[in-house]
XYZ file of C-alpha atoms in Angstrom:
218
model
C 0.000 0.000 0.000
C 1.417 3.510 -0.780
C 1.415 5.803 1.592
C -0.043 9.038 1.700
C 3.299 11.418 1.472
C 4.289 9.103 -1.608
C 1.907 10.545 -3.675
C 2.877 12.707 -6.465
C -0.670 14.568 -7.157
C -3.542 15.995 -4.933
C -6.628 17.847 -4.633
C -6.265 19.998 -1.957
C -8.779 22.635 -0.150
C -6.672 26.325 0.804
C -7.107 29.634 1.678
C -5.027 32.763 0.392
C -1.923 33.638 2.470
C -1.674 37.175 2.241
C 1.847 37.206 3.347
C 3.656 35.499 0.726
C 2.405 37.138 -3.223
C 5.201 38.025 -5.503
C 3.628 39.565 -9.018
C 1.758 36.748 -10.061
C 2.647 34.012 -8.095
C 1.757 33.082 -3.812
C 1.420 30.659 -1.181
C -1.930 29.121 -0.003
C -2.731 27.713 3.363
C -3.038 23.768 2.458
C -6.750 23.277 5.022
C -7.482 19.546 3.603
C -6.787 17.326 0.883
C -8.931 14.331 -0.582
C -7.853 10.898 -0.527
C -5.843 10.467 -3.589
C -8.027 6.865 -4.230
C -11.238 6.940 -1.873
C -13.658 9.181 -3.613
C -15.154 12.293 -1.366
C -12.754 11.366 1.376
C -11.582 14.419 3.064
C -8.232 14.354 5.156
C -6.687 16.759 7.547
C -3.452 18.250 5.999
C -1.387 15.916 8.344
C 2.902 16.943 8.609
C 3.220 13.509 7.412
C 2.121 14.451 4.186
C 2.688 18.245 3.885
C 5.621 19.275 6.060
C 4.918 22.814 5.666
C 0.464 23.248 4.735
C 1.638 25.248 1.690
C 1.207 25.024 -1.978
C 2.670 27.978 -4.105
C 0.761 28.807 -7.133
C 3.073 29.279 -9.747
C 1.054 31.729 -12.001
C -2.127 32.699 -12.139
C -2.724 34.196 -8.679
C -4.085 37.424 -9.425
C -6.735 36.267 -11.393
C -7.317 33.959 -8.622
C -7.995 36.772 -6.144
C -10.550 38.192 -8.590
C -12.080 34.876 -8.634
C -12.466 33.764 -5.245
C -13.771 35.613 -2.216
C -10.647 36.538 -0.038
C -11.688 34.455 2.891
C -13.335 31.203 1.423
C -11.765 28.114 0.965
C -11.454 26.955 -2.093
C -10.539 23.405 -3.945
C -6.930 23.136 -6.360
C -7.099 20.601 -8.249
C -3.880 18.312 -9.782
C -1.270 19.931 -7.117
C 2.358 18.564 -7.769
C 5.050 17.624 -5.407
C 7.457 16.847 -8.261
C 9.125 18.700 -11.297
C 8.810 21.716 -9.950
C 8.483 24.374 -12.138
C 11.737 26.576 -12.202
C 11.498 29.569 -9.521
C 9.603 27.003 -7.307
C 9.099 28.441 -3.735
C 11.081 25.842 -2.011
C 9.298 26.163 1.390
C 5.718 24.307 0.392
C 5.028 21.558 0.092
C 3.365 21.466 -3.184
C 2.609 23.516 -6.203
C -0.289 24.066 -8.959
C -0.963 26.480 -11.498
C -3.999 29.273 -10.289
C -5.941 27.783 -13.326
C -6.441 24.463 -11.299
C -8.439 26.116 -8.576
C -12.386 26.567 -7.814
C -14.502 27.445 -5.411
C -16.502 25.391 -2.954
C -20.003 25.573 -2.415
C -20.944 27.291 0.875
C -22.463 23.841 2.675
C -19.104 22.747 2.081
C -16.074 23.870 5.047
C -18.375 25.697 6.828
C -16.436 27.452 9.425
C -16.775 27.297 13.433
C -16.338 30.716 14.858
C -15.847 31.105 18.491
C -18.200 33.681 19.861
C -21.562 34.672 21.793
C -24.870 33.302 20.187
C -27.323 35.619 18.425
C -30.051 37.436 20.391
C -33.287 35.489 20.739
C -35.302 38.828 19.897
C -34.152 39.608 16.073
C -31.453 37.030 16.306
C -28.266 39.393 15.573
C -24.893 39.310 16.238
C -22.691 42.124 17.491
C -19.237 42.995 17.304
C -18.207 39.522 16.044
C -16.294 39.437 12.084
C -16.838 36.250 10.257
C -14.562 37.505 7.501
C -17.007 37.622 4.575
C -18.462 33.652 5.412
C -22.152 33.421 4.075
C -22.712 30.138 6.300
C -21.047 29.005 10.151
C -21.128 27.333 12.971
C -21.001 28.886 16.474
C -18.827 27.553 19.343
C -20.002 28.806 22.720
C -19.241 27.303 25.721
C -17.870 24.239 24.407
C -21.187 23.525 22.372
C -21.340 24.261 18.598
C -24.943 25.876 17.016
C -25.640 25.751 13.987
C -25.927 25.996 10.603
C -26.459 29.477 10.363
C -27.035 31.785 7.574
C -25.703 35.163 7.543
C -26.438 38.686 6.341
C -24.476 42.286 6.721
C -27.034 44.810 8.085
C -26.849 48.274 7.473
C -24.890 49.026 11.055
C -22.960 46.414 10.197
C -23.787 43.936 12.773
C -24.983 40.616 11.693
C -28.584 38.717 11.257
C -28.288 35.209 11.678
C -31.032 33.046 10.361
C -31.277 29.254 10.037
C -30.579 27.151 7.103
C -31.957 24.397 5.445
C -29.036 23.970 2.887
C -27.714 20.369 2.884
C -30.145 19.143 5.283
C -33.739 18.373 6.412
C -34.833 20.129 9.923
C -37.513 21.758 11.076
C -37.520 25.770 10.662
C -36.267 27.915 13.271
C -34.260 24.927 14.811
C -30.810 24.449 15.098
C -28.146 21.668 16.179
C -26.607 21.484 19.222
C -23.692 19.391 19.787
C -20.751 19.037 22.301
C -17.498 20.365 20.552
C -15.154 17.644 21.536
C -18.107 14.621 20.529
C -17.693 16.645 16.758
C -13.771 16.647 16.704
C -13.777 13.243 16.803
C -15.966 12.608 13.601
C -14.268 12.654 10.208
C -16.501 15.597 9.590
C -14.448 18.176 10.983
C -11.742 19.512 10.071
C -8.763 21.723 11.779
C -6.257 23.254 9.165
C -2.385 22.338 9.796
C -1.869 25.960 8.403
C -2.578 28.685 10.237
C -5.412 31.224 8.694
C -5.255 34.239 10.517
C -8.684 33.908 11.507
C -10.580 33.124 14.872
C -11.514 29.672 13.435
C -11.787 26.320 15.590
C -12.161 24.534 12.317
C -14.473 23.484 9.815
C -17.330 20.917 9.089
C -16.487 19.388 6.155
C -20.182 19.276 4.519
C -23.542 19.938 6.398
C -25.026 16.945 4.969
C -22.521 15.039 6.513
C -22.848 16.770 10.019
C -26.698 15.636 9.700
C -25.810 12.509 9.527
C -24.287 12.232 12.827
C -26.247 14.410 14.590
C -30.047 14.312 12.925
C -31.353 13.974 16.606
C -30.022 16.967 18.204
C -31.898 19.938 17.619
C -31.775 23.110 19.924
């Protein structure tokens, strides 16, 4: 059986890294790749298999930060680990051209913000960024709420509704499930790369999360 650092080709799931962009080429934030064989399997971005959580995108990164929203993650497909373009950043891991890369669909790495829950009047939340994130998840007090949809108002605090996207609840309801029960499930996700953002991690697919946890509604 190969193993997974033998691998010459991924699909990966990253977010920008602001801190590395030279002209038209950067670094992303490796979050998650899939299983190079098992279909829709999702994997942490273990040090086993990228040392350093990078990929460097050799060309093609401006257009990608037209493309995709600054703080979404987003899928690049076909990365290489070998024959290395010339120029290469030799610090990641990996690399792929910008062309490879497209964005995921927003039941997909929802992201688990640590922070107070909405009010139960108008259900809004105040003084809390999520960083341009349509859908989360809430961590408070070592439970996680959620899925929640959310929208800018004009004072720019934020009204959270529910969402039925990728699952089948009753309206107005919400999960509720202990934090540590949900980091043990292969539905969530925490990025070997560091994002910049107050993130706990991400659920890898609502649809998914429903499936371990259709009985506990809030």
């Amino acid at each position: 059986m190969i193993a997974l650092s033998e691998y010459t080709s991924y699909d990966i799931v990253a977010m920008f890294n602001d801190d590395h962009v030279d002209g038209d080429s950067g670094i992303v934030n490796i979050i998650s790749f899939y299983h190079p064989i098992i279909p829709a399997s999702i994997l942490p971005a273990r040090p086993k298999v990228f040392k350093n959580g990078k990929c460097w995108i050799s060309s093609g990164y401006q257009e990608l930060l037209r493309r995709i929203p600054k703080n979404s993650p987003f899928i690049v497909n076909n990365v290489q680990r070998n024959h290395r373009p010339a120029g290469a950043e030799l610090r990641c891991d990996v690399w792929a051209d910008g062309s490879a890369a497209e964005i995921t669909g927003a039941s997909v790495f929802v992201p688990i913000f640590s922070c107070g829950l909405p009010s139960l009047d108008y259900g809004v939340l105040k003084n809390v960024d999520v960083f341009g994130f349509t859908t989360i998840m809430i961590l408070n007090k070592g439970v996680i709420y959620g899925p929640f949809n959310i929208t800018v108002l004009e004072d720019q605090s934020l009204q959270v509704s529910t969402t039925l996207q990728g699952i089948k609840s009753p309206l107005d309801y919400v999960m509720k499930v202990g934090f540590r029960k949900v980091k043990k499930t292969d539905v969530f996700i925490e990025p070997m790369a560091k994002n910049g953002l107050p993130i706990e991690g991400f659920i890898t697919s609502i649809s998914d999360f429903k499936r371990y946890y259709y009985v506990s509604w809030a």
